[in-house]
Tab-separated table of C-alpha atoms and ligand atoms in Angstrom:
chain	number	residue	atom	x	y	z
A	1	UNK	CA	0.000	0.000	0.000
A	2	UNK	CA	1.281	3.456	-0.962
A	3	UNK	CA	0.226	6.851	0.426
A	4	UNK	CA	-1.516	7.609	-2.853
A	5	UNK	CA	-3.791	4.578	-2.325
A	6	UNK	CA	-5.170	6.108	0.871
A	7	UNK	CA	-7.304	8.720	-0.898
A	8	UNK	CA	-5.392	11.731	0.430
A	9	UNK	CA	-5.480	15.138	-1.285
A	10	UNK	CA	-2.629	16.327	-3.542
A	11	UNK	CA	-1.338	18.852	-0.988
A	12	UNK	CA	-0.899	16.176	1.682
A	13	UNK	CA	0.734	13.774	-0.790
A	14	UNK	CA	3.173	16.495	-1.866
A	15	UNK	CA	3.992	17.273	1.770
A	16	UNK	CA	4.624	13.571	2.483
A	17	UNK	CA	6.827	13.411	-0.576
A	18	UNK	CA	8.685	16.523	0.537
A	19	UNK	CA	9.319	15.117	4.035
A	20	UNK	CA	10.654	11.956	2.416
A	21	UNK	CA	8.240	9.332	3.769
A	22	UNK	CA	8.379	6.661	1.067
A	23	UNK	CA	5.469	4.529	2.192
A	24	UNK	CA	3.075	4.376	5.133
A	25	UNK	CA	4.343	2.575	8.230
A	26	UNK	CA	2.401	-0.441	9.514
A	27	UNK	CA	0.326	1.645	11.919
A	28	UNK	CA	-0.387	4.258	9.257
A	29	UNK	CA	-1.627	1.559	6.851
A	30	UNK	CA	-4.036	0.252	9.476
A	31	UNK	CA	-5.125	3.458	11.175
A	32	UNK	CA	-5.497	6.028	8.366
A	33	UNK	CA	-8.332	4.261	6.439
A	34	UNK	CA	-10.295	3.735	9.673
A	35	UNK	CA	-10.000	7.386	10.677
A	36	UNK	CA	-10.975	8.525	7.184
A	37	UNK	CA	-14.226	6.558	7.337
A	38	UNK	CA	-15.038	8.212	10.667
A	39	UNK	CA	-14.484	5.353	13.139
A	40	UNK	CA	-13.453	5.792	16.742
A	41	UNK	CA	-10.139	4.160	17.394
A	42	UNK	CA	-8.408	2.401	20.254
A	43	UNK	CA	-4.788	2.265	19.096
A	44	UNK	CA	-2.108	0.369	20.990
A	45	UNK	CA	1.252	1.547	19.684
A	46	UNK	CA	4.585	2.837	20.891
A	47	UNK	CA	6.255	6.001	19.686
A	48	UNK	CA	8.740	5.357	16.902
A	49	UNK	CA	6.181	3.491	14.801
A	50	UNK	CA	4.930	6.546	12.891
A	51	UNK	CA	2.004	6.872	15.304
A	52	UNK	CA	1.828	10.686	15.185
A	53	UNK	CA	1.559	10.696	11.385
A	54	UNK	CA	-1.118	8.005	11.594
A	55	UNK	CA	-3.527	10.496	13.193
A	56	UNK	CA	-2.184	13.827	11.905
A	57	UNK	CA	-2.423	12.847	8.216
A	58	UNK	CA	-6.135	11.838	8.223
A	59	UNK	CA	-7.017	14.623	10.666
A	60	UNK	CA	-5.686	17.202	8.206
A	61	UNK	CA	-7.478	15.427	5.343
A	62	UNK	CA	-10.793	15.550	7.253
A	63	UNK	CA	-10.427	19.167	8.412
A	64	UNK	CA	-9.308	20.410	5.018
A	65	UNK	CA	-12.914	20.866	3.977
A	66	UNK	CA	-14.397	23.305	6.465
A	67	UNK	CA	-13.618	26.449	8.383
A	68	UNK	CA	-13.064	27.256	12.049
A	69	UNK	CA	-14.806	29.894	14.142
A	70	UNK	CA	-13.197	32.270	16.616
A	71	UNK	CA	-12.287	30.558	19.930
A	72	UNK	CA	-13.959	27.345	18.790
A	73	UNK	CA	-11.387	24.862	17.535
A	74	UNK	CA	-12.598	22.010	15.330
A	75	UNK	CA	-10.222	19.354	16.637
A	76	UNK	CA	-8.331	18.749	19.856
A	77	UNK	CA	-5.175	16.722	20.438
A	78	UNK	CA	-4.279	16.094	24.082
A	79	UNK	CA	-0.738	15.024	24.947
A	80	UNK	CA	0.694	14.307	28.419
A	81	UNK	CA	3.879	16.398	28.195
A	82	UNK	CA	4.877	19.696	26.670
A	83	UNK	CA	7.616	18.046	24.655
A	84	UNK	CA	5.236	15.513	23.149
A	85	UNK	CA	2.705	18.242	22.343
A	86	UNK	CA	5.465	20.160	20.578
A	87	UNK	CA	6.449	17.116	18.577
A	88	UNK	CA	2.860	16.590	17.494
A	89	UNK	CA	2.737	20.244	16.416
A	90	UNK	CA	5.941	19.774	14.393
A	91	UNK	CA	4.410	16.799	12.567
A	92	UNK	CA	1.281	18.895	11.962
A	93	UNK	CA	3.342	21.720	10.452
A	94	UNK	CA	5.131	19.284	8.144
A	95	UNK	CA	1.953	17.681	6.787
A	96	UNK	CA	0.135	21.044	6.605
A	97	UNK	CA	2.956	22.769	4.649
A	98	UNK	CA	0.927	23.120	1.419
A	99	UNK	CA	-2.397	23.724	3.167
A	100	UNK	CA	-3.594	26.562	5.301
A	101	UNK	CA	-5.077	24.971	8.403
A	102	UNK	CA	-4.518	26.929	11.615
A	103	UNK	CA	-3.072	25.368	14.735
A	104	UNK	CA	-2.559	26.579	18.313
A	105	UNK	CA	-0.377	24.961	20.918
A	106	UNK	CA	-1.470	25.315	24.541
A	107	UNK	CA	1.323	24.114	26.758
A	108	UNK	CA	2.640	25.252	30.105
A	109	UNK	CA	5.538	27.655	30.146
A	110	UNK	CA	4.611	29.463	26.933
A	111	UNK	CA	2.881	32.829	26.684
A	112	UNK	CA	-0.892	32.882	27.148
A	113	UNK	CA	-1.288	36.084	25.116
A	114	UNK	CA	0.187	34.742	21.877
A	115	UNK	CA	-1.952	31.601	21.958
A	116	UNK	CA	-5.067	33.608	22.822
A	117	UNK	CA	-4.578	35.813	19.749
A	118	UNK	CA	-4.373	32.664	17.628
A	119	UNK	CA	-7.484	31.212	19.258
A	120	UNK	CA	-9.482	34.357	18.668
A	121	UNK	CA	-8.630	34.236	14.955
A	122	UNK	CA	-9.966	30.663	14.820
A	123	UNK	CA	-7.975	27.427	14.867
A	124	UNK	CA	-8.650	24.119	13.162
A	125	UNK	CA	-6.348	22.089	15.375
A	126	UNK	CA	-5.723	22.694	19.043
A	127	UNK	CA	-2.822	20.767	20.565
A	128	UNK	CA	-2.656	20.944	24.349
A	129	UNK	CA	-1.615	19.428	27.619
A	130	UNK	CA	-4.717	18.829	29.793
A	131	UNK	CA	-3.880	21.291	32.603
A	132	UNK	CA	-3.089	24.165	30.305
A	133	UNK	CA	-6.236	23.576	28.255
A	134	UNK	CA	-8.376	23.705	31.405
A	135	UNK	CA	-6.667	27.021	32.349
A	136	UNK	CA	-7.681	28.523	29.018
A	137	UNK	CA	-11.210	27.135	29.273
A	138	UNK	CA	-11.621	28.578	32.790
A	139	UNK	CA	-10.410	31.966	31.560
A	140	UNK	CA	-13.068	31.809	28.852
A	141	UNK	CA	-10.505	31.977	26.081
A	142	UNK	CA	-11.465	28.739	24.409
A	143	UNK	CA	-14.764	26.891	23.916
A	144	UNK	CA	-14.542	23.212	23.067
A	145	UNK	CA	-18.161	22.435	22.233
A	146	UNK	CA	-17.436	22.514	18.495
A	147	UNK	CA	-14.772	19.770	18.562
A	148	UNK	CA	-15.473	17.201	15.843
A	149	UNK	CA	-12.331	15.160	16.368
A	150	UNK	CA	-10.595	14.374	19.651
A	151	UNK	CA	-7.197	12.667	19.901
A	152	UNK	CA	-5.806	11.411	23.212
A	153	UNK	CA	-2.135	10.590	22.764
A	154	UNK	CA	-0.156	8.405	25.193
A	155	UNK	CA	-3.144	7.687	27.418
A	156	UNK	CA	-1.064	5.410	29.656
A	157	UNK	CA	1.271	8.281	30.424
A	158	UNK	CA	-1.732	10.497	31.138
A	159	UNK	CA	-2.738	7.907	33.713
A	160	UNK	CA	0.784	7.726	35.214
A	161	UNK	CA	0.956	11.488	35.472
A	162	UNK	CA	-2.444	11.802	37.147
A	163	UNK	CA	-4.206	13.560	34.248
A	164	UNK	CA	-7.279	11.316	34.066
A	165	UNK	CA	-9.460	13.593	36.267
A	166	UNK	CA	-8.573	16.480	33.903
A	167	UNK	CA	-9.508	14.346	30.887
A	168	UNK	CA	-12.844	13.511	32.512
A	169	UNK	CA	-13.500	17.238	33.108
A	170	UNK	CA	-12.596	18.050	29.506
A	171	UNK	CA	-14.768	15.211	28.188
A	172	UNK	CA	-17.813	16.658	29.970
A	173	UNK	CA	-17.381	19.886	28.010
A	174	UNK	CA	-17.011	18.163	24.634
A	175	UNK	CA	-19.904	17.370	22.288
A	176	UNK	CA	-21.114	13.756	22.475
A	177	UNK	CA	-21.215	13.466	18.699
A	178	UNK	CA	-17.623	13.467	17.584
A	179	UNK	CA	-14.885	11.119	16.438
A	180	UNK	CA	-12.392	10.032	19.107
A	181	UNK	CA	-8.945	8.514	18.603
A	182	UNK	CA	-7.350	7.083	21.694
A	183	UNK	CA	-3.701	5.984	21.644
A	184	UNK	CA	-1.806	4.206	24.368
A	185	UNK	CA	1.403	2.213	24.528
A	186	UNK	CA	-0.291	-0.263	26.897
A	187	UNK	CA	-3.864	-1.474	27.100
A	188	UNK	CA	-4.292	-2.374	30.770
A	189	UNK	CA	-7.802	-2.743	32.192
A	190	UNK	CA	-7.457	0.680	33.773
A	191	UNK	CA	-6.650	2.242	30.392
A	192	UNK	CA	-9.504	0.385	28.717
A	193	UNK	CA	-11.863	1.767	31.338
A	194	UNK	CA	-10.735	5.298	30.607
A	195	UNK	CA	-11.204	4.556	26.896
A	196	UNK	CA	-14.720	3.174	27.443
A	197	UNK	CA	-16.006	6.553	28.636
A	198	UNK	CA	-14.588	8.343	25.617
A	199	UNK	CA	-15.086	5.966	22.697
A	200	UNK	CA	-18.084	4.605	20.822
A	201	UNK	CA	-17.688	1.183	19.219
A	202	UNK	CA	-13.986	1.749	18.531
A	203	UNK	CA	-11.872	-0.194	16.067
A	204	UNK	CA	-9.006	-1.700	18.065
A	205	UNK	CA	-5.615	-1.673	16.365
A	206	UNK	CA	-2.467	-3.043	17.935
A	207	UNK	CA	1.046	-2.472	16.640
A	208	UNK	CA	4.161	-3.848	18.298
A	209	UNK	CA	2.964	-4.529	21.800
A	210	UNK	CA	4.511	-2.181	24.306
A	211	UNK	CA	6.590	-4.939	25.819
A	212	UNK	CA	8.482	-5.592	22.632
A	213	UNK	CA	11.711	-3.957	21.680
A	214	UNK	CA	12.432	-3.003	18.108
A	215	UNK	CA	14.502	-5.597	16.249
A	216	UNK	CA	16.672	-2.678	15.199
A	217	UNK	CA	18.079	-2.099	18.677
A	218	UNK	CA	21.153	-3.928	19.999
A	219	UNK	CA	20.815	-3.742	23.749
A	220	UNK	CA	23.697	-4.656	26.074
A	221	UNK	CA	23.834	-4.618	29.871
A	222	UNK	CA	27.294	-3.918	31.273
A	223	UNK	CA	28.261	-4.883	34.804
A	224	UNK	CA	29.872	-2.049	36.654
A	225	UNK	CA	30.118	-0.863	40.216
A	226	UNK	CA	29.087	2.424	41.720
A	227	UNK	CA	32.672	3.643	41.997
A	228	UNK	CA	33.554	3.121	38.331
A	229	UNK	CA	30.288	4.105	36.730
A	230	UNK	CA	31.324	7.476	35.470
A	231	UNK	CA	34.619	6.315	34.000
A	232	UNK	CA	32.915	3.264	32.424
A	233	UNK	CA	30.468	5.590	30.746
A	234	UNK	CA	33.370	7.667	29.456
A	235	UNK	CA	35.061	4.541	28.067
A	236	UNK	CA	31.896	3.455	26.315
A	237	UNK	CA	31.458	6.844	24.724
A	238	UNK	CA	35.060	6.685	23.663
A	239	UNK	CA	35.171	3.196	22.175
A	240	UNK	CA	32.163	3.739	19.958
A	241	UNK	CA	33.343	7.276	19.161
A	242	UNK	CA	29.961	8.588	20.052
A	243	UNK	CA	29.078	12.056	18.962
A	244	UNK	CA	25.350	12.033	19.706
A	245	UNK	CA	23.499	10.136	22.424
A	246	UNK	CA	20.877	10.376	25.113
A	247	UNK	CA	22.053	9.350	28.582
A	248	UNK	CA	19.288	8.509	31.046
A	249	UNK	CA	19.747	8.793	34.808
A	250	UNK	CA	17.284	7.875	37.544
A	251	UNK	CA	18.186	10.776	39.808
A	252	UNK	CA	18.395	14.474	39.114
A	253	UNK	CA	21.628	14.684	41.130
A	254	UNK	CA	23.178	12.119	38.780
A	255	UNK	CA	22.026	14.114	35.749
A	256	UNK	CA	24.012	17.047	37.132
A	257	UNK	CA	27.037	14.890	38.005
A	258	UNK	CA	27.185	13.145	34.618
A	259	UNK	CA	26.693	16.418	32.836
A	260	UNK	CA	29.545	18.109	34.726
A	261	UNK	CA	31.828	15.127	34.202
A	262	UNK	CA	31.218	15.027	30.451
A	263	UNK	CA	31.611	18.781	30.156
A	264	UNK	CA	35.001	18.405	31.859
A	265	UNK	CA	35.825	15.869	29.157
A	266	UNK	CA	35.004	18.379	26.440
A	267	UNK	CA	31.593	17.068	25.517
A	268	UNK	CA	28.963	19.580	24.729
A	269	UNK	CA	26.027	18.469	26.888
A	270	UNK	CA	22.499	19.610	27.676
A	271	UNK	CA	20.129	18.322	30.360
A	272	UNK	CA	16.412	17.646	30.467
A	273	UNK	CA	14.561	16.985	33.707
A	274	UNK	CA	11.270	17.802	35.383
A	275	UNK	CA	12.679	20.513	37.677
A	276	UNK	CA	13.839	22.661	34.758
A	277	UNK	CA	11.623	25.487	33.606
A	278	UNK	CA	9.902	25.126	30.265
A	279	UNK	CA	12.102	27.577	28.357
A	280	UNK	CA	15.267	25.830	29.467
A	281	UNK	CA	13.800	22.457	28.498
A	282	UNK	CA	12.906	23.712	25.034
A	283	UNK	CA	16.390	25.236	24.623
A	284	UNK	CA	18.059	21.962	25.634
A	285	UNK	CA	16.006	19.974	23.144
A	286	UNK	CA	16.612	22.443	20.340
A	287	UNK	CA	20.367	22.413	20.949
A	288	UNK	CA	20.397	18.638	20.905
A	289	UNK	CA	18.206	18.401	17.811
A	290	UNK	CA	20.259	20.907	15.814
A	291	UNK	CA	23.417	19.025	16.907
A	292	UNK	CA	25.012	21.964	18.706
A	293	UNK	CA	24.950	19.713	21.795
A	294	UNK	CA	26.305	16.170	21.515
A	295	UNK	CA	24.844	14.559	24.619
A	296	UNK	CA	21.413	14.910	26.140
A	297	UNK	CA	21.300	13.821	29.768
A	298	UNK	CA	17.718	13.175	30.719
A	299	UNK	CA	15.205	11.829	33.202
A	300	UNK	CA	12.315	9.539	32.213
A	301	UNK	CA	9.396	11.924	32.478
A	302	UNK	CA	11.139	14.712	30.603
A	303	UNK	CA	12.230	12.447	27.793
A	304	UNK	CA	8.958	10.631	27.307
A	305	UNK	CA	7.995	10.353	23.647
A	306	UNK	CA	10.831	12.535	22.442
A	307	UNK	CA	11.741	11.895	18.859
A	308	UNK	CA	15.209	12.735	17.681
A	309	UNK	CA	16.208	11.894	14.147
A	310	UNK	CA	19.080	9.504	13.649
A	311	UNK	CA	19.867	8.908	17.319
A	312	UNK	CA	22.424	6.094	17.252
A	313	UNK	CA	22.899	5.399	20.966
A	314	UNK	CA	21.031	5.413	24.240
A	315	UNK	CA	22.856	4.961	27.545
A	316	UNK	CA	21.218	4.019	30.785
A	317	UNK	CA	23.492	5.320	33.497
A	318	UNK	CA	21.137	3.417	35.835
A	319	UNK	CA	18.715	0.559	35.283
A	320	UNK	CA	15.318	2.295	35.357
A	321	UNK	CA	13.195	1.340	38.373
A	322	UNK	CA	10.102	0.889	36.211
A	323	UNK	CA	10.604	-1.845	33.558
A	324	UNK	CA	8.337	-0.029	31.113
A	325	UNK	CA	10.641	2.973	31.245
A	326	UNK	CA	13.421	0.718	29.983
A	327	UNK	CA	11.399	-0.013	26.842
A	328	UNK	CA	10.680	3.685	26.419
A	329	UNK	CA	14.259	4.761	27.008
A	330	UNK	CA	15.888	2.433	24.541
A	331	UNK	CA	13.072	3.059	22.062
A	332	UNK	CA	14.606	6.518	21.469
A	333	UNK	CA	17.026	4.732	19.122
A	334	UNK	CA	16.475	2.209	16.319
A	335	UNK	CA	13.545	4.233	15.003
A	336	UNK	CA	11.994	4.504	11.550
A	337	UNK	CA	13.970	1.555	10.158
A	338	UNK	CA	17.407	2.699	11.390
A	339	UNK	CA	19.668	0.603	13.639
A	340	UNK	CA	20.500	1.710	17.162
A	341	UNK	CA	22.509	0.627	20.201
A	342	UNK	CA	21.581	0.764	23.860
A	343	UNK	CA	23.985	0.274	26.765
A	344	UNK	CA	22.760	-0.134	30.330
A	345	UNK	CA	25.116	-0.005	33.311
A	346	UNK	CA	24.078	-2.335	36.123
A	347	UNK	CA	25.312	-3.892	39.347
A	348	UNK	CA	24.105	-6.667	41.670
A	349	UNK	CA	21.521	-4.406	43.310
A	350	UNK	CA	19.697	-4.264	39.955
A	351	UNK	CA	19.088	-8.017	39.645
A	352	UNK	CA	15.430	-7.864	40.696
A	353	UNK	CA	14.630	-5.025	38.313
A	354	UNK	CA	16.409	-6.806	35.471
A	355	UNK	CA	14.246	-9.877	36.067
A	356	UNK	CA	11.092	-7.729	35.809
A	357	UNK	CA	12.380	-6.169	32.592
A	358	UNK	CA	13.023	-9.657	31.202
A	359	UNK	CA	9.470	-10.652	32.135
A	360	UNK	CA	8.055	-7.609	30.391
A	361	UNK	CA	10.027	-7.990	27.176
A	362	UNK	CA	9.818	-11.799	27.310
A	363	UNK	CA	13.494	-12.107	26.527
A	364	UNK	CA	16.696	-12.870	28.406
A	365	UNK	CA	18.881	-9.794	28.716
A	366	UNK	CA	22.418	-10.053	27.407
A	367	UNK	CA	24.831	-9.130	30.197
A	368	UNK	CA	28.536	-8.627	29.878
A	369	UNK	CA	31.482	-6.738	31.326
A	370	UNK	CA	33.287	-3.792	29.896
A	371	UNK	CA	36.454	-5.886	29.455
A	372	UNK	CA	34.507	-8.450	27.395
A	373	UNK	CA	33.246	-5.751	25.099
A	374	UNK	CA	36.784	-4.604	24.434
A	375	UNK	CA	38.269	-8.057	23.915
A	376	UNK	CA	35.444	-9.296	21.678
A	377	UNK	CA	35.840	-6.442	19.269
A	378	UNK	CA	37.902	-6.978	16.177
A	379	UNK	CA	38.166	-3.274	15.789
A	380	UNK	CA	36.062	-0.707	17.560
A	381	UNK	CA	36.245	1.599	14.567
A	382	UNK	CA	35.568	-0.903	11.823
A	383	UNK	CA	33.190	0.441	9.191
A	384	UNK	CA	32.806	3.671	11.073
A	385	UNK	CA	32.836	6.794	8.922
A	386	UNK	CA	35.719	9.175	9.594
A	387	UNK	CA	34.989	11.558	12.396
A	388	UNK	CA	33.695	14.911	11.160
A	389	UNK	CA	36.094	17.869	11.257
A	390	UNK	CA	33.664	19.759	13.481
A	391	UNK	CA	33.482	16.956	16.030
A	392	UNK	CA	37.185	16.231	15.822
A	393	UNK	CA	37.990	19.685	17.139
A	394	UNK	CA	35.638	19.348	20.069
A	395	UNK	CA	37.176	16.058	21.107
A	396	UNK	CA	40.846	16.851	20.717
A	397	UNK	CA	41.655	16.953	24.390
A	398	UNK	CA	39.531	13.913	25.182
A	399	UNK	CA	40.484	11.561	22.371
A	400	UNK	CA	44.016	10.242	22.669
A	401	UNK	CA	46.436	10.435	19.726
A	402	UNK	CA	45.603	8.230	16.747
A	403	UNK	CA	48.496	5.794	17.387
A	404	UNK	CA	47.107	5.026	20.841
A	405	UNK	CA	43.890	3.672	19.554
A	406	UNK	CA	45.665	1.845	16.754
A	407	UNK	CA	47.675	-0.027	19.428
A	408	UNK	CA	44.463	-0.597	21.278
A	409	UNK	CA	42.854	-2.104	18.197
A	410	UNK	CA	45.788	-4.429	17.597
A	411	UNK	CA	46.355	-5.614	21.142
A	412	UNK	CA	42.678	-5.776	22.086
A	413	UNK	CA	43.686	-4.711	25.613
A	414	UNK	CA	42.322	-1.736	27.419
A	415	UNK	CA	45.008	0.881	27.110
A	416	UNK	CA	46.222	2.824	30.129
A	417	UNK	CA	44.463	5.992	29.188
A	418	UNK	CA	41.145	4.179	29.392
A	419	UNK	CA	41.966	2.573	32.713
A	420	UNK	CA	42.459	5.930	34.409
A	421	UNK	CA	39.464	6.553	36.596
B	1	LIG	P1	6.307	8.566	15.950
B	1	LIG	O1	5.935	7.143	16.148
B	1	LIG	O2	5.166	9.412	15.595
B	1	LIG	O3	7.081	9.089	17.136
B	1	LIG	O4	7.276	8.658	14.669
B	1	LIG	C1	8.614	8.219	14.678
B	1	LIG	C2	9.427	8.753	13.507
B	1	LIG	O5	9.007	8.158	12.283
B	1	LIG	C3	9.330	10.266	13.287
B	1	LIG	O6	10.659	10.746	13.106
B	1	LIG	C4	8.566	10.426	12.013
B	1	LIG	O7	8.974	11.591	11.308
B	1	LIG	C5	8.929	9.154	11.264
B	1	LIG	N1	7.902	8.717	10.315
B	1	LIG	C6	6.563	8.814	10.430
B	1	LIG	N2	5.934	8.271	9.359
B	1	LIG	C7	6.904	7.801	8.548
B	1	LIG	C8	6.902	7.117	7.296
B	1	LIG	N3	5.782	6.811	6.669
B	1	LIG	N4	8.100	6.787	6.752
B	1	LIG	C9	9.252	7.090	7.397
B	1	LIG	N5	9.335	7.736	8.582
B	1	LIG	C10	8.173	8.078	9.151
């Protein structure tokens, strides 16, 4: 099936062509025709599958015929985090590039005034986090009784973050006759119950159950101990010559520590965690996305659903306490058909959590030591493209002279410079 077989208008097809999507992903093939015929949908899919496009493309197709009224948006997309809402808005802007639908983004930390001006001019698509939307409703700046299409994205995260009461409040203000699309990475009974109140006779579509990990990700657990963690991380970054990665930490204090350590080693890093204000979070993400920062050091909540093109590596400085977060974390790589690597540092205290991760993903986790990784490699740099001039400069004081790593490749032993803690 090709995009042109889906009955989309020329402007959307040209936009898709311009973005470079060659054919619909599995979820898009299944979801788009159902949305176009007006069905409610209960979609079980992870990010990284093309899920956002699967609802944005038909939503734009449906809204393309029609006009919005002042303060009364025609469709509403609810997302659990500001970052996810922004990503949805980016996908909207891409697909809408040859059309003239109007969109407003209501997320915390951004100016009320600017969004209110947009709303008063009339918007077709309103993308919002639940709390911020309720603020605007209470202030009388937006009326949602004209919503024809409602999308709830990452419903399971909404549940985790305590947003369900807000969703219930919002639902009471929405018209009963509408189309509702409900997406969640898991379909627990609790989530189904939330869905029941919102959906009418939905079509259920499941893609890659949440517990599965993309075939495109090579995941390795490396035994380490608390004392050596930081230097082991540095070695790993060095041996794969990593120039762009997300490093997850469980604790905010570790995010700061890792960030300072890597900065000392001449890496350009940015952080992302829940205690940061919205503007700083947006700046961090932008810097990482435009490659002016090489490493993003992040917590789970802040990094939920974030999509970064071509991310080759994810590091777990700690084993996440919640097994589902492990699936989410490593799912930042190996996306859209590309290969990715994930390294997780662990010690004996993590054994219980590792067992629950194994249960969730229904697979035994491959565990090794740092020394094994070194000795099993024929050459750590085999088939790697030459390092870019720009990156070379940044790393000069961190990377040892060329002959050092040549010796390292030949002997297969960890050289002294790597053993220094
Ligand atoms: P999502 O699941 O929405 O987070 O999407 C993951 C990534 O897949 C994003 O970078 C999208 O731009 C990309 N993507 C979405 N649809 C397609 C497609 N049909 N072909 C290739 N990439 C896509």
